[in-house]
XYZ file of C-alpha atoms in Angstrom:
325
model
C -53.914 -4.696 366.233
C -57.026 -5.756 367.865
C -56.571 -8.584 370.172
C -58.712 -11.137 368.366
C -56.702 -10.256 365.189
C -53.454 -10.973 367.204
C -54.782 -14.348 368.314
C -55.928 -15.331 364.900
C -52.678 -14.525 363.111
C -50.601 -17.734 363.411
C -53.700 -19.485 362.022
C -54.923 -16.827 359.485
C -54.467 -19.073 356.370
C -56.133 -22.079 358.047
C -59.114 -19.744 359.188
C -59.612 -18.431 355.651
C -59.769 -21.985 354.391
C -62.045 -23.270 356.994
C -64.459 -20.352 355.777
C -64.846 -21.828 352.469
C -64.920 -25.406 353.696
C -67.688 -24.376 356.139
C -69.870 -22.771 353.778
C -69.695 -25.897 351.618
C -70.614 -28.260 354.679
C -73.756 -26.057 354.871
C -75.124 -26.336 351.239
C -78.268 -27.880 350.348
C -80.754 -28.406 347.261
C -83.344 -26.426 348.938
C -83.312 -22.674 347.943
C -84.709 -21.593 351.286
C -82.358 -23.546 353.287
C -79.394 -21.893 351.296
C -80.898 -18.547 351.812
C -81.293 -18.723 355.592
C -77.834 -20.664 356.151
C -76.071 -17.710 353.891
C -77.822 -15.119 356.245
C -76.307 -17.080 359.384
C -72.925 -17.226 357.745
C -72.815 -13.349 356.922
C -73.510 -12.706 360.710
C -71.010 -14.759 362.435
C -69.306 -13.980 365.474
C -65.720 -13.701 366.128
C -65.415 -17.691 365.591
C -63.709 -18.436 368.840
C -64.314 -22.057 368.527
C -62.796 -22.850 365.219
C -59.783 -20.747 366.506
C -59.313 -22.992 369.468
C -59.527 -26.197 367.224
C -56.694 -24.799 364.830
C -54.502 -23.378 367.513
C -54.708 -26.556 369.793
C -54.074 -28.655 366.722
C -50.839 -26.772 365.724
C -49.568 -26.555 369.177
C -49.681 -30.205 369.911
C -48.322 -31.266 366.356
C -45.643 -28.629 365.806
C -47.537 -26.651 363.233
C -49.458 -29.445 361.505
C -53.101 -29.564 360.608
C -54.989 -32.263 358.589
C -58.234 -32.499 356.658
C -59.846 -33.904 359.884
C -58.666 -30.624 361.781
C -60.957 -28.739 358.910
C -63.705 -31.011 359.343
C -63.575 -31.011 363.125
C -63.949 -27.307 363.225
C -66.751 -27.334 360.700
C -68.723 -29.922 363.009
C -68.252 -28.008 366.255
C -69.298 -24.729 364.200
C -72.458 -26.400 362.850
C -73.487 -27.741 365.801
C -72.994 -24.564 367.978
C -74.866 -22.618 365.377
C -77.851 -25.424 365.384
C -77.868 -24.858 369.218
C -77.931 -20.931 368.854
C -80.789 -21.197 366.469
C -82.719 -23.405 368.911
C -81.706 -21.276 371.942
C -83.439 -18.108 370.252
C -86.620 -20.061 369.694
C -86.741 -21.323 373.396
C -85.812 -17.923 374.642
C -88.206 -16.246 372.313
C -85.317 -13.940 371.310
C -85.771 -11.676 368.265
C -82.210 -10.600 368.019
C -78.884 -12.339 367.783
C -75.579 -10.232 367.763
C -77.614 -7.139 366.844
C -79.263 -8.734 363.875
C -82.801 -10.318 363.495
C -82.595 -13.850 364.692
C -83.685 -16.860 362.326
C -87.067 -17.269 364.330
C -87.635 -13.511 363.977
C -87.205 -13.620 360.268
C -88.682 -16.929 359.436
C -90.909 -17.828 362.358
C -90.254 -20.667 365.024
C -91.164 -23.786 362.781
C -88.455 -22.961 360.300
C -85.934 -21.848 362.890
C -86.361 -25.493 364.597
C -85.860 -27.106 361.245
C -83.063 -25.036 360.428
C -81.334 -26.141 363.840
C -82.055 -29.678 362.942
C -80.809 -29.484 359.588
C -77.451 -28.065 360.924
C -77.199 -30.642 363.495
C -77.682 -33.473 361.017
C -75.113 -31.952 358.787
C -72.560 -31.881 361.491
C -73.121 -35.499 362.295
C -73.027 -36.687 358.676
C -69.970 -34.790 358.019
C -68.139 -36.954 360.600
C -70.088 -40.176 359.931
C -69.222 -40.018 356.025
C -65.502 -39.635 356.847
C -65.204 -42.132 359.607
C -64.242 -39.392 362.122
C -65.782 -41.557 364.994
C -63.592 -40.208 367.685
C -64.513 -36.546 366.867
C -68.044 -37.479 366.803
C -68.071 -39.075 370.154
C -66.271 -35.838 371.661
C -68.978 -33.629 369.992
C -72.014 -36.012 370.917
C -70.988 -35.796 374.589
C -70.849 -31.922 374.309
C -74.400 -31.749 372.996
C -75.591 -34.198 375.704
C -74.056 -32.291 378.541
C -75.145 -28.736 377.004
C -78.701 -30.008 377.205
C -78.303 -31.505 380.656
C -76.704 -28.313 381.791
C -79.668 -26.103 380.522
C -82.281 -28.457 382.129
C -80.638 -28.580 385.600
C -80.446 -24.823 385.477
C -84.240 -24.539 384.547
C -85.067 -27.057 387.460
C -82.943 -25.304 390.275
C -84.119 -21.791 389.064
C -87.626 -23.020 390.222
C -86.473 -23.801 393.631
C -83.614 -21.198 393.841
C -81.703 -23.983 396.030
C -78.224 -23.617 393.877
C -75.232 -24.304 395.859
C -71.774 -23.161 394.561
C -71.101 -26.910 393.509
C -74.408 -27.226 391.429
C -73.399 -23.778 389.960
C -70.211 -25.193 388.755
C -71.741 -28.288 387.201
C -74.449 -26.059 385.444
C -71.764 -23.830 383.774
C -69.362 -26.885 383.199
C -72.193 -28.596 381.249
C -73.854 -25.416 379.583
C -70.719 -23.438 378.545
C -67.501 -25.172 379.309
C -68.218 -28.497 377.798
C -68.339 -26.991 374.050
C -64.925 -25.076 374.531
C -63.605 -28.399 376.144
C -64.842 -30.066 372.926
C -63.111 -27.662 370.609
C -59.943 -28.083 372.405
C -59.761 -31.820 372.564
C -61.059 -32.208 369.046
C -58.143 -30.043 367.812
C -55.767 -32.571 369.742
C -57.543 -35.509 368.339
C -57.681 -34.359 364.822
C -53.753 -34.491 364.600
C -52.935 -36.774 367.486
C -55.615 -39.422 368.002
C -55.826 -41.299 371.381
C -52.706 -39.453 372.709
C -52.728 -37.836 376.238
C -52.847 -34.477 374.373
C -56.797 -35.089 373.848
C -57.690 -35.398 377.522
C -54.988 -32.589 378.644
C -56.561 -30.244 376.029
C -60.227 -31.309 377.081
C -59.333 -30.275 380.558
C -57.741 -26.793 379.396
C -60.860 -26.033 377.422
C -63.176 -26.568 380.232
C -61.164 -24.262 382.643
C -61.325 -21.440 380.101
C -65.142 -22.108 379.661
C -65.685 -21.872 383.362
C -63.813 -18.662 383.488
C -65.783 -17.377 380.446
C -69.062 -17.885 382.125
C -68.060 -16.376 385.450
C -66.877 -13.515 383.213
C -70.385 -13.518 381.514
C -72.112 -13.618 385.001
C -70.092 -10.522 386.229
C -71.468 -8.533 383.212
C -74.849 -8.507 384.779
C -73.546 -6.518 387.718
C -71.579 -4.144 385.260
C -72.548 -0.400 384.411
C -71.436 -0.741 380.800
C -73.549 -1.800 377.786
C -72.559 -5.102 376.811
C -75.513 -6.352 374.657
C -77.702 -7.422 377.221
C -79.270 -5.253 380.135
C -77.595 -5.552 383.434
C -79.797 -7.267 385.983
C -81.383 -9.642 383.482
C -80.102 -12.808 384.975
C -81.853 -11.737 388.375
C -84.987 -10.781 386.266
C -84.822 -14.324 384.809
C -84.216 -15.887 388.372
C -80.841 -17.196 387.209
C -78.608 -17.976 390.199
C -75.103 -16.861 389.335
C -71.902 -17.026 391.372
C -71.959 -13.372 392.954
C -75.433 -13.964 394.062
C -74.767 -17.690 395.483
C -71.786 -16.390 397.390
C -73.849 -13.598 399.246
C -76.805 -15.717 399.735
C -74.426 -18.378 401.547
C -72.684 -15.482 403.569
C -75.352 -13.055 405.004
C -77.625 -13.361 407.917
C -81.014 -15.263 407.713
C -82.693 -12.103 407.676
C -80.789 -10.852 404.294
C -81.103 -14.231 402.895
C -84.964 -14.011 403.214
C -84.974 -10.707 401.747
C -82.727 -11.805 398.710
C -84.729 -14.907 397.930
C -88.010 -13.033 398.425
C -86.597 -10.132 395.781
C -85.609 -12.863 393.236
C -88.641 -14.909 393.521
C -91.462 -12.246 393.876
C -90.020 -8.969 392.839
C -87.527 -9.852 389.842
C -89.537 -7.775 387.577
C -89.446 -4.596 389.678
C -86.490 -2.355 388.299
C -85.879 -0.712 391.527
C -85.555 -3.835 393.581
C -83.231 -5.423 390.916
C -81.019 -2.508 391.355
C -81.211 -3.041 395.361
C -80.160 -6.439 394.823
C -77.217 -5.605 392.564
C -76.047 -3.047 395.082
C -76.462 -5.628 398.073
C -74.401 -8.248 396.201
C -71.621 -5.826 395.186
C -71.370 -4.498 398.843
C -71.243 -7.868 400.428
C -68.264 -9.101 398.099
C -69.962 -11.308 395.867
C -68.202 -9.609 392.677
C -64.841 -9.911 394.437
C -65.374 -13.590 395.119
C -66.406 -14.294 391.753
C -63.581 -12.500 390.061
C -61.073 -14.433 392.562
C -62.723 -17.857 391.486
C -62.627 -16.764 387.719
C -58.858 -16.017 388.066
C -58.316 -19.571 389.655
C -59.674 -21.225 386.711
C -57.618 -18.874 384.218
C -54.479 -19.731 386.084
C -55.051 -23.461 386.156
C -55.604 -23.093 382.300
C -52.302 -21.242 381.867
C -50.384 -23.772 383.946
C -51.410 -26.683 381.587
C -50.033 -24.429 378.545
C -46.877 -24.053 380.392
C -46.034 -27.704 380.122
C -45.846 -27.363 376.054
C -42.893 -26.005 374.336
C -42.813 -22.495 373.273
C -44.653 -21.610 369.940
C -46.686 -18.931 368.244
C -49.809 -21.054 368.807
C -49.188 -21.466 372.501
C -48.673 -17.646 372.809
C -51.996 -17.146 370.997
C -53.824 -19.688 373.431
C -52.369 -17.665 376.234
C -53.665 -14.390 374.756
C -56.919 -16.181 374.264
C -57.212 -17.302 378.013
C -56.452 -13.767 379.030
C -58.762 -12.149 376.579
C -61.793 -14.374 377.942
C -61.415 -12.627 381.411
C -60.491 -9.238 380.238
C -62.848 -8.589 377.531
C -65.385 -5.918 377.681
C -68.572 -7.834 376.436
């Protein structure tokens, strides 16, 4: 059995029901909107985010879920999908998960409106049902994701990212959404309990490990959906590079910064940078840090009683850093 199927097993029923509720939450009276949302739903990914919501909810409540859990999972998926549609416009990307992106098929104006529509649907789903605590969790995540993206853009211009700033960027950009899924799962069944903050922290740690793993793919030799060296070409400062920049001679540092600033489109030079980072321990350092976040996340889970949901969450934590793409 594939690892994702294994993780999903204890919540298979909830995930099937969620699929139906999620499709309903997207419906509109406008035919064009329904056509586009149908296209999006049929090209969904592994649905890790709703899985986090259901697994956490069931772990902290001895296997119980509520209507709030389904709404929470739908809201997070609506808002996550909205951010992906907007990201493709911002990045001028024509593909998403191997298919044409919304902006490639229907142009930017419609893609931006679709993103806005999904965002408003998510907000109204919470407001109409009085789930204000869930809405707060999600709204904070959206604010932080925007701030993280902008902080990264600001720092890429100057190439002056420290390790601390890098962690702040990935915490906001990536970890905050997974943290929201986990705290939302807990809040949906045990509102105002200490589980909410504990699970937020758990999700944040997984998110940090997840993003470092993503950054490591840039230095790999396998085809993982994005060409290697793309972060360097886009002047994104990731952990392996930051570590090496801070631990080499002034001369080497100058060569590295010059390569990223002025020769980032030169394939040969990008390959030289990748090789240099590998030789100087950048990858080993990033892997060690990723494992630290992973172990901290597992530590939080260890305080919970044994259950199939806890086991699935442990599998999820390990999957995040063992995945091949």
